[in-house]
Short mmCIF file of C-alpha atoms and ligand atoms in Angstrom, two decimals:
data_model
loop_
_atom_site.label_atom_id
_atom_site.label_comp_id
_atom_site.label_asym_id
_atom_site.label_seq_id
_atom_site.Cartn_x
_atom_site.Cartn_y
_atom_site.Cartn_z
CA MET A 282 67.51 -3.40 -23.62
CA LYS A 283 64.67 -3.85 -21.14
CA ASP A 284 62.92 -0.94 -19.48
CA LYS A 285 63.53 -0.50 -15.76
CA ALA A 286 61.28 0.03 -12.78
CA VAL A 287 62.46 1.33 -9.41
CA LEU A 288 60.38 -0.31 -6.70
CA ALA A 289 59.86 1.01 -3.16
CA TYR A 290 60.79 -2.18 -1.36
CA SER A 291 60.07 -3.03 2.26
CA GLY A 292 61.13 -6.67 2.50
CA GLY A 293 57.57 -7.78 3.16
CA LEU A 294 55.50 -10.23 1.16
CA ASP A 295 53.68 -7.69 -1.02
CA THR A 296 56.71 -5.90 -2.35
CA SER A 297 58.61 -9.19 -2.73
CA ILE A 298 56.02 -10.67 -5.05
CA ALA A 299 55.74 -7.30 -6.78
CA ILE A 300 59.26 -7.86 -8.15
CA ASN A 301 58.17 -10.98 -10.00
CA TRP A 302 54.86 -9.47 -10.98
CA LEU A 303 56.51 -6.40 -12.53
CA GLN A 304 58.88 -8.58 -14.55
CA GLU A 305 56.06 -10.72 -15.87
CA ASN A 306 53.51 -8.02 -16.58
CA TYR A 307 55.72 -5.17 -17.72
CA ASN A 308 58.78 -7.04 -18.91
CA VAL A 309 61.03 -4.76 -16.87
CA ASP A 310 64.21 -5.08 -14.87
CA VAL A 311 63.39 -4.28 -11.26
CA ILE A 312 65.59 -2.16 -9.02
CA ALA A 313 64.57 -2.61 -5.39
CA LEU A 314 65.04 0.43 -3.18
CA LEU A 315 64.81 0.07 0.57
CA VAL A 316 64.89 3.34 2.46
CA ASP A 317 66.18 3.26 6.04
CA VAL A 318 64.13 5.81 7.99
CA GLY A 319 64.80 4.09 11.29
CA GLN A 320 62.42 1.17 11.04
CA PRO A 321 63.46 -1.88 13.07
CA GLY A 322 64.45 -5.17 11.44
CA ASN A 323 67.35 -6.54 9.46
CA LEU A 324 67.39 -4.33 6.37
CA LYS A 325 70.46 -5.99 4.86
CA LYS A 326 68.74 -9.34 4.92
CA ALA A 327 65.61 -7.78 3.43
CA ALA A 328 67.64 -6.24 0.61
CA GLU A 329 69.23 -9.61 -0.16
CA LYS A 330 65.78 -11.13 -0.34
CA ALA A 331 64.91 -8.74 -3.17
CA LEU A 332 67.78 -10.15 -5.23
CA LYS A 333 66.58 -13.69 -4.56
CA ALA A 334 63.12 -12.63 -5.70
CA GLY A 335 64.63 -11.52 -9.00
CA ALA A 336 65.61 -7.85 -8.67
CA VAL A 337 68.59 -6.89 -10.85
CA GLU A 338 69.75 -4.47 -8.20
CA SER A 339 68.85 -3.98 -4.57
CA LEU A 340 69.99 -1.03 -2.53
CA ILE A 341 69.50 0.44 0.90
CA VAL A 342 69.28 4.21 1.13
CA GLU A 343 70.61 5.23 4.56
CA ALA A 344 68.29 8.14 5.37
CA LYS A 345 67.91 8.31 9.15
CA LYS A 346 69.78 11.60 9.47
CA ASP A 347 68.13 13.13 6.43
CA PHE A 348 64.75 12.04 7.76
CA ALA A 349 65.36 13.46 11.23
CA GLU A 350 66.98 16.71 10.17
CA ASN A 351 65.00 17.61 7.06
CA TYR A 352 61.58 16.08 7.63
CA VAL A 353 60.94 15.47 11.32
CA ALA A 354 62.60 18.74 12.43
CA SER A 355 60.40 20.81 10.10
CA SER A 356 57.34 19.05 11.43
CA LEU A 357 58.38 19.48 15.05
CA ILE A 358 59.05 23.20 14.86
CA ALA A 359 55.52 23.50 13.47
CA ASN A 360 54.16 21.27 16.28
CA ALA A 361 52.45 19.36 13.48
CA VAL A 362 49.82 16.85 14.54
CA TYR A 363 47.00 15.76 12.24
CA GLU A 364 43.49 16.31 13.58
CA GLY A 365 44.99 17.23 16.92
CA LYS A 366 46.56 13.83 17.62
CA TYR A 367 48.68 12.06 14.99
CA PRO A 368 52.33 13.25 14.87
CA LEU A 369 52.52 12.17 11.21
CA ALA A 370 55.30 9.56 11.34
CA THR A 371 54.23 7.60 8.26
CA ALA A 372 53.20 10.76 6.43
CA LEU A 373 56.66 12.29 6.94
CA SER A 374 58.57 9.32 5.55
CA ARG A 375 56.66 9.11 2.27
CA PRO A 376 57.98 12.28 0.62
CA LEU A 377 61.53 11.17 1.40
CA ILE A 378 60.84 7.75 -0.11
CA GLY A 379 59.11 9.23 -3.16
CA LYS A 380 62.05 11.58 -3.72
CA ALA A 381 64.58 8.74 -3.38
CA LEU A 382 62.63 6.66 -5.90
CA ALA A 383 62.51 9.49 -8.43
CA GLU A 384 66.18 10.29 -8.03
CA LYS A 385 67.16 6.67 -8.54
CA ALA A 386 64.83 6.41 -11.53
CA LYS A 387 66.42 9.46 -13.13
CA GLN A 388 69.92 8.29 -12.45
CA SER A 389 69.30 4.79 -13.84
CA LYS A 390 67.06 6.05 -16.68
CA ALA A 391 64.16 3.95 -15.46
CA LYS A 392 60.82 4.34 -17.16
CA TYR A 393 58.76 3.45 -14.08
CA ILE A 394 58.44 3.89 -10.37
CA ALA A 395 56.54 1.18 -8.50
CA HIS A 396 55.13 0.98 -4.99
CA GLY A 397 53.08 -1.46 -2.95
CA CYS A 398 50.41 0.94 -1.68
CA THR A 399 46.73 0.12 -1.88
CA GLY A 400 44.25 2.41 -3.57
CA LYS A 401 42.51 3.29 -0.31
CA GLY A 402 45.26 4.99 1.62
CA ASN A 403 47.19 8.22 1.85
CA ASP A 404 50.58 6.73 1.17
CA GLN A 405 50.03 6.29 -2.58
CA VAL A 406 49.27 10.02 -2.84
CA ARG A 407 52.30 11.04 -0.79
CA ILE A 408 54.76 8.86 -2.71
CA GLU A 409 53.45 9.77 -6.14
CA LEU A 410 53.29 13.52 -5.50
CA ALA A 411 56.79 13.53 -4.00
CA ALA A 412 58.16 11.60 -6.97
CA ALA A 413 56.38 14.01 -9.30
CA ALA A 414 58.20 16.94 -7.70
CA ILE A 415 61.46 15.47 -9.01
CA ALA A 416 60.20 13.66 -12.11
CA PRO A 417 56.77 15.03 -13.05
CA ASP A 418 56.29 12.73 -16.03
CA ILE A 419 57.52 9.44 -14.62
CA LYS A 420 55.10 6.52 -14.96
CA ILE A 421 53.77 4.85 -11.83
CA ILE A 422 52.93 1.19 -11.39
CA ALA A 423 51.04 0.11 -8.27
CA PRO A 424 50.53 -3.69 -8.41
CA VAL A 425 48.67 -3.97 -5.11
CA ARG A 426 46.28 -1.20 -6.08
CA LYS A 427 45.71 -2.77 -9.48
CA HIS A 428 45.28 -6.39 -8.46
CA LYS A 429 43.79 -6.63 -5.04
CA MET A 430 45.26 -9.90 -3.77
CA THR A 431 44.20 -11.45 -0.51
CA ARG A 432 46.87 -12.56 1.90
CA SER A 433 46.47 -16.23 0.96
CA GLN A 434 46.52 -15.48 -2.78
CA ALA A 435 49.75 -13.59 -2.23
CA ILE A 436 51.28 -16.54 -0.36
CA ASP A 437 50.21 -18.96 -3.11
CA TYR A 438 51.69 -16.66 -5.75
CA ALA A 439 54.97 -16.47 -3.82
CA LYS A 440 55.15 -20.25 -3.46
CA GLU A 441 54.41 -20.75 -7.12
CA LYS A 442 57.23 -18.40 -8.09
CA GLY A 443 59.66 -19.76 -5.51
CA ILE A 444 59.74 -16.55 -3.47
CA GLU A 445 60.69 -16.94 0.15
CA VAL A 446 57.76 -16.52 2.56
CA GLU A 447 58.53 -16.04 6.22
CA ALA A 448 57.36 -18.97 8.28
CA LYS A 449 56.21 -16.93 11.25
CA LYS A 450 52.64 -15.85 11.22
CA LYS A 451 52.36 -12.29 10.07
CA SER A 452 50.89 -9.77 12.48
CA PRO A 453 47.17 -9.32 11.85
CA TYR A 454 47.81 -5.58 11.56
CA SER A 455 49.26 -3.45 8.82
CA ILE A 456 52.31 -1.86 10.38
CA ASP A 457 54.50 1.03 9.32
CA GLU A 458 57.44 2.17 11.39
CA ASN A 459 60.09 4.85 11.35
CA LEU A 460 62.01 7.02 13.81
CA TRP A 461 59.04 9.30 14.48
CA GLY A 462 56.55 6.55 15.28
CA ARG A 463 54.72 3.35 14.59
CA SER A 464 51.34 3.06 12.84
CA ALA A 465 49.03 0.06 13.10
CA GLU A 466 45.74 -0.52 11.32
CA CYS A 467 43.49 -3.35 10.06
CA GLY A 468 42.28 -6.51 11.79
CA ILE A 469 40.23 -6.03 14.94
CA LEU A 470 41.35 -2.37 15.06
CA GLU A 471 38.86 -1.69 12.27
CA ASP A 472 36.12 -1.77 14.91
CA PRO A 473 36.38 1.67 16.56
CA TRP A 474 34.50 0.38 19.62
CA VAL A 475 37.02 -2.33 20.41
CA GLU A 476 39.88 -1.53 22.75
CA PRO A 477 43.19 -2.32 21.04
CA PRO A 478 44.54 -5.69 22.17
CA LYS A 479 47.91 -5.71 23.93
CA ALA A 480 49.54 -7.17 20.80
CA ALA A 481 48.66 -4.07 18.78
CA TYR A 482 51.42 -2.24 20.64
CA ALA A 483 55.11 -2.87 20.25
CA TRP A 484 57.07 0.22 21.27
CA THR A 485 55.37 1.06 24.55
CA VAL A 486 54.42 -0.77 27.70
CA ASP A 487 50.91 -0.53 29.02
CA PRO A 488 51.01 2.56 31.31
CA GLN A 489 49.73 0.46 34.20
CA ASP A 490 52.80 -1.78 33.86
CA ALA A 491 55.19 1.19 33.68
CA PRO A 492 57.59 1.85 36.60
CA ASP A 493 56.01 3.08 39.83
CA LYS A 494 58.73 5.67 40.13
CA HIS A 495 58.76 8.74 37.87
CA LEU A 496 61.76 9.95 35.86
CA TYR A 497 62.80 13.55 35.21
CA ILE A 498 64.45 14.41 31.90
CA ASN A 499 65.82 17.67 30.53
CA ILE A 500 65.60 18.42 26.83
CA GLY A 501 67.83 21.16 25.39
CA PHE A 502 66.71 23.07 22.28
CA LYS A 503 68.43 25.34 19.79
CA SER A 504 66.56 27.09 16.94
CA GLY A 505 63.54 25.01 17.90
CA VAL A 506 65.32 21.69 17.41
CA PRO A 507 66.26 19.37 20.30
CA ILE A 508 70.00 19.02 20.78
CA SER A 509 70.45 17.28 24.13
CA ILE A 510 68.98 15.02 26.77
CA ASP A 511 70.13 15.83 30.31
CA GLU A 512 72.90 18.03 28.91
CA HIS A 513 74.21 15.13 26.86
CA LYS A 514 74.50 16.32 23.23
CA LEU A 515 73.09 14.00 20.58
CA SER A 516 72.43 14.15 16.84
CA PHE A 517 68.71 14.54 16.24
CA ASP A 518 68.19 11.01 14.88
CA LYS A 519 69.95 9.47 17.91
CA LEU A 520 68.08 11.74 20.30
CA ILE A 521 64.76 10.59 18.86
CA ALA A 522 65.74 6.92 19.05
CA ASN A 523 66.81 7.46 22.65
CA LEU A 524 63.56 9.12 23.65
CA ASN A 525 61.53 6.40 21.97
CA GLU A 526 63.26 3.89 24.19
CA ILE A 527 62.88 5.93 27.41
CA GLY A 528 59.32 7.02 26.63
CA GLY A 529 58.34 3.50 25.62
CA ARG A 530 59.40 2.18 29.03
CA PHE A 531 57.07 4.70 30.68
CA GLY A 532 54.14 3.90 28.39
CA ILE A 533 54.22 7.33 26.75
CA GLY A 534 52.84 8.12 23.30
CA ARG A 535 49.98 5.69 22.70
CA ILE A 536 47.42 7.28 20.40
CA ASP A 537 44.07 5.72 19.49
CA GLN A 538 42.54 7.76 16.68
CA VAL A 539 39.71 7.81 14.18
CA GLU A 540 40.99 9.98 11.36
CA ASN A 541 39.90 11.35 8.01
CA ARG A 542 41.95 9.99 5.16
CA LEU A 543 42.48 12.15 2.11
CA VAL A 544 40.48 9.72 -0.05
CA GLY A 545 37.36 10.35 2.04
CA ILE A 546 37.40 7.36 4.36
CA LYS A 547 37.41 7.48 8.15
CA SER A 548 39.85 4.97 9.55
CA ARG A 549 40.86 3.83 13.01
CA GLU A 550 44.58 3.88 13.68
CA ILE A 551 46.78 3.03 16.61
CA TYR A 552 49.95 5.05 16.85
CA GLU A 553 52.91 4.81 19.14
CA ALA A 554 55.10 7.87 19.21
CA PRO A 555 56.96 8.28 22.51
CA ALA A 556 59.65 10.67 21.27
CA ALA A 557 57.21 12.74 19.23
CA THR A 558 54.84 13.05 22.17
CA ILE A 559 57.60 14.15 24.53
CA LEU A 560 59.26 16.53 22.08
CA ILE A 561 56.12 18.25 20.84
CA ALA A 562 55.00 18.86 24.44
CA ALA A 563 58.44 20.23 25.33
CA HIS A 564 58.73 22.36 22.20
CA ARG A 565 55.32 23.96 22.73
CA GLU A 566 56.22 24.88 26.29
CA LEU A 567 59.50 26.47 25.28
CA GLU A 568 57.70 28.50 22.61
CA ALA A 569 55.22 29.67 25.23
CA LEU A 570 58.15 31.10 27.17
CA VAL A 571 60.08 32.81 24.38
CA LEU A 572 57.70 33.75 21.55
CA GLU A 573 56.14 37.19 21.56
CA ARG A 574 52.36 36.92 21.87
CA GLU A 575 51.35 37.89 18.31
CA MET A 576 54.01 35.61 16.85
CA LEU A 577 52.88 32.69 19.01
CA HIS A 578 49.19 33.09 18.20
CA PHE A 579 49.70 33.57 14.48
CA LYS A 580 52.06 30.62 14.33
CA GLN A 581 49.49 28.44 16.10
CA SER A 582 46.91 29.40 13.49
CA LEU A 583 49.21 28.06 10.75
CA GLU A 584 50.15 24.78 12.42
CA HIS A 585 46.89 23.02 11.64
CA LYS A 586 47.14 23.85 7.94
CA TYR A 587 50.75 22.71 7.85
CA ALA A 588 49.83 19.33 9.37
CA GLN A 589 47.14 18.94 6.69
CA LEU A 590 49.67 19.61 3.95
CA ILE A 591 51.97 16.92 5.32
CA TYR A 592 49.13 14.46 5.78
CA ASN A 593 47.83 15.07 2.27
CA GLY A 594 51.17 14.51 0.57
CA GLN A 595 51.85 18.14 -0.31
CA TRP A 596 55.35 18.12 1.15
CA PHE A 597 57.06 19.51 -1.94
CA SER A 598 54.51 22.21 -2.59
CA PRO A 599 54.99 25.98 -2.89
CA LEU A 600 52.72 26.65 0.09
CA LYS A 601 54.61 24.22 2.29
CA GLU A 602 57.90 25.81 1.29
CA ALA A 603 56.68 29.31 2.09
CA MET A 604 55.31 28.16 5.44
CA ASP A 605 58.67 26.54 6.21
CA ALA A 606 60.36 29.90 5.74
CA PHE A 607 58.00 31.41 8.28
CA PHE A 608 58.42 28.58 10.80
CA VAL A 609 62.22 28.63 10.55
CA GLN A 610 62.27 32.40 11.09
CA SER A 611 59.95 32.01 14.08
CA GLN A 612 62.42 29.71 15.84
CA CYS A 613 65.50 31.91 16.16
CA ASN A 614 64.94 32.40 19.91
CA VAL A 615 63.50 28.98 20.65
CA GLU A 616 66.51 27.96 22.66
CA GLY A 617 66.77 26.65 26.19
CA GLU A 618 65.83 23.77 28.42
CA VAL A 619 62.58 22.02 29.18
CA ARG A 620 62.17 19.69 32.12
CA LEU A 621 59.68 16.86 31.96
CA LYS A 622 58.41 14.30 34.37
CA LEU A 623 57.68 10.90 32.88
CA TYR A 624 55.21 8.81 34.79
CA LYS A 625 52.84 6.02 33.75
CA GLY A 626 51.91 7.13 30.26
CA ASN A 627 52.34 10.87 30.81
CA ALA A 628 55.10 13.27 29.89
CA THR A 629 54.36 16.41 31.86
CA VAL A 630 56.36 19.57 31.43
CA VAL A 631 57.33 20.82 34.89
CA GLY A 632 59.91 23.47 34.06
CA ARG A 633 61.29 25.65 31.27
CA SER A 634 64.13 28.15 30.98
CA SER A 635 65.79 30.20 28.25
CA LYS A 636 68.14 33.13 27.85
CA TYR A 637 65.47 34.49 25.48
CA SER A 638 62.70 34.08 28.03
CA LEU A 639 60.11 36.86 27.83
CA TYR A 640 58.83 35.96 31.25
CA ASP A 641 59.33 39.05 33.37
CA LEU A 642 58.97 38.29 37.04
CA GLY A 643 58.66 41.99 37.86
CA LEU A 644 55.62 42.24 35.61
CA ALA A 645 54.12 38.92 36.66
CA THR A 646 54.61 38.84 40.39
CA TYR A 647 51.94 39.39 43.02
CA GLU A 648 54.70 39.54 45.61
CA GLU A 649 57.28 42.21 46.44
CA GLY A 650 59.11 43.84 43.51
CA ASP A 651 56.09 44.43 41.29
CA THR A 652 57.01 46.72 38.36
CA PHE A 653 53.60 46.63 36.69
CA ASP A 654 51.82 49.99 36.95
CA GLN A 655 48.29 48.88 37.76
CA ALA A 656 46.93 52.41 37.50
CA LYS A 657 47.43 52.26 33.74
CA ALA A 658 44.96 49.38 33.44
CA GLU A 659 42.04 51.77 33.91
CA GLY A 660 42.80 53.86 30.82
CA PHE A 661 43.68 50.74 28.88
CA ILE A 662 40.27 49.20 29.46
CA GLU A 663 38.63 52.52 28.67
CA LEU A 664 40.08 52.61 25.15
CA PHE A 665 40.13 48.88 24.54
CA GLY A 666 36.45 48.67 25.50
CA MET A 667 35.29 51.80 23.68
CA SER A 668 33.79 50.18 20.60
CA PHE A 669 32.31 47.40 22.68
CA LYS A 670 30.65 49.81 25.09
CA THR A 671 29.25 51.82 22.17
CA TRP A 672 27.73 48.61 20.83
CA ALA A 673 26.44 47.56 24.27
CA ARG A 674 24.62 50.86 24.76
CA LYS A 675 22.79 50.43 21.44
CA ASN A 676 21.95 46.77 21.91
CA LYS A 677 20.96 46.67 25.57
N1 LIG B 151 46.92 6.45 8.61
C1 LIG B 151 48.28 6.79 8.73
C2 LIG B 151 48.69 7.76 7.65
O1 LIG B 151 47.98 7.94 6.73
C3 LIG B 151 49.17 5.60 8.78
C4 LIG B 151 49.30 4.80 7.54
C5 LIG B 151 50.06 3.58 7.88
N2 LIG B 151 50.41 2.81 6.75
C6 LIG B 151 50.48 1.49 6.83
N3 LIG B 151 50.86 0.84 5.78
N4 LIG B 151 50.14 0.83 7.90
O2 LIG B 151 49.72 8.36 7.71
#
């Protein structure tokens, strides 16, 4: 009996020719695995294409809910953004895909896992480390990394092997999409001085073409996770899809970033993440209202590290797991409503409320009803400033 390889399949040219290439170079039966994390396109048709290209089995893993509830939600409660900007859409999908590959490989007793990542990116690391968490000794084959093929070589190879190539001209960019956002790189975007052409964007309108009238929306949260839009309850995956649509119409969530890849390269990326942009802004504001000061500040100091772990493919790591426990615990009172105003590329929080609000009007007000005893401030500064004043006297 032949050995098997489970291939992370996207339906694109690279992973389609990989099927044939794996058969010829490794003499394996190929199982194509397409994971649905909310990317657009006809996935059923893509899966059928894998069979035509020679896969012995082709399956779609329906993972939108799993992705939203077990990957995106963890990232959102940590307000995770890489290098202050990127909400990590691609980075979040890779551990799920790597896990699905390893599980299928175990179940079908496959010797190999294969993926179409290049050797220059983060995705290879994320997929391989996630797979290793489930199957530490599984063998990896990465045809694209091994045999750098140009686009035209790949087309020639496909034609030679009778593999269907889509007639329409492929986008000049390398695109990755899922519920949490869209990533675009390559082509003219590689010049960090050049403004992204209109065609680099697909989910969002140019803010200057967005409606002249603003829109207010209300997001409801429970345990740090969004549960409703304008009091209308939605599952998290549907809520995200909904906000991507609304936010996209208002030109919200365009991110132009030069980032540090794990492999040591700086790269220029264009992201579109309307829902992520809206929800992270809303979540932060709700936390500001309900989290006790020390909790809030300490949590913020962890968020940067957590985003790095996600970016670097350390999703299934002991540190990430321990940090998750902290973040989940921190969210028990993150419940309430946040009101945002969407207008020409901006999602501005204009209101927040919660039954766990720590905002005490009596303490805060400068109007009537002040309960803050200002006389106590004098002694407070005296003690708080004691060590400082001692230092100041010496160092005058
Ligand atoms: N630079 C981003 C990341 O590392 C996006 C990668 C996008 N991948 C792609 N095939 N276009 O997460």
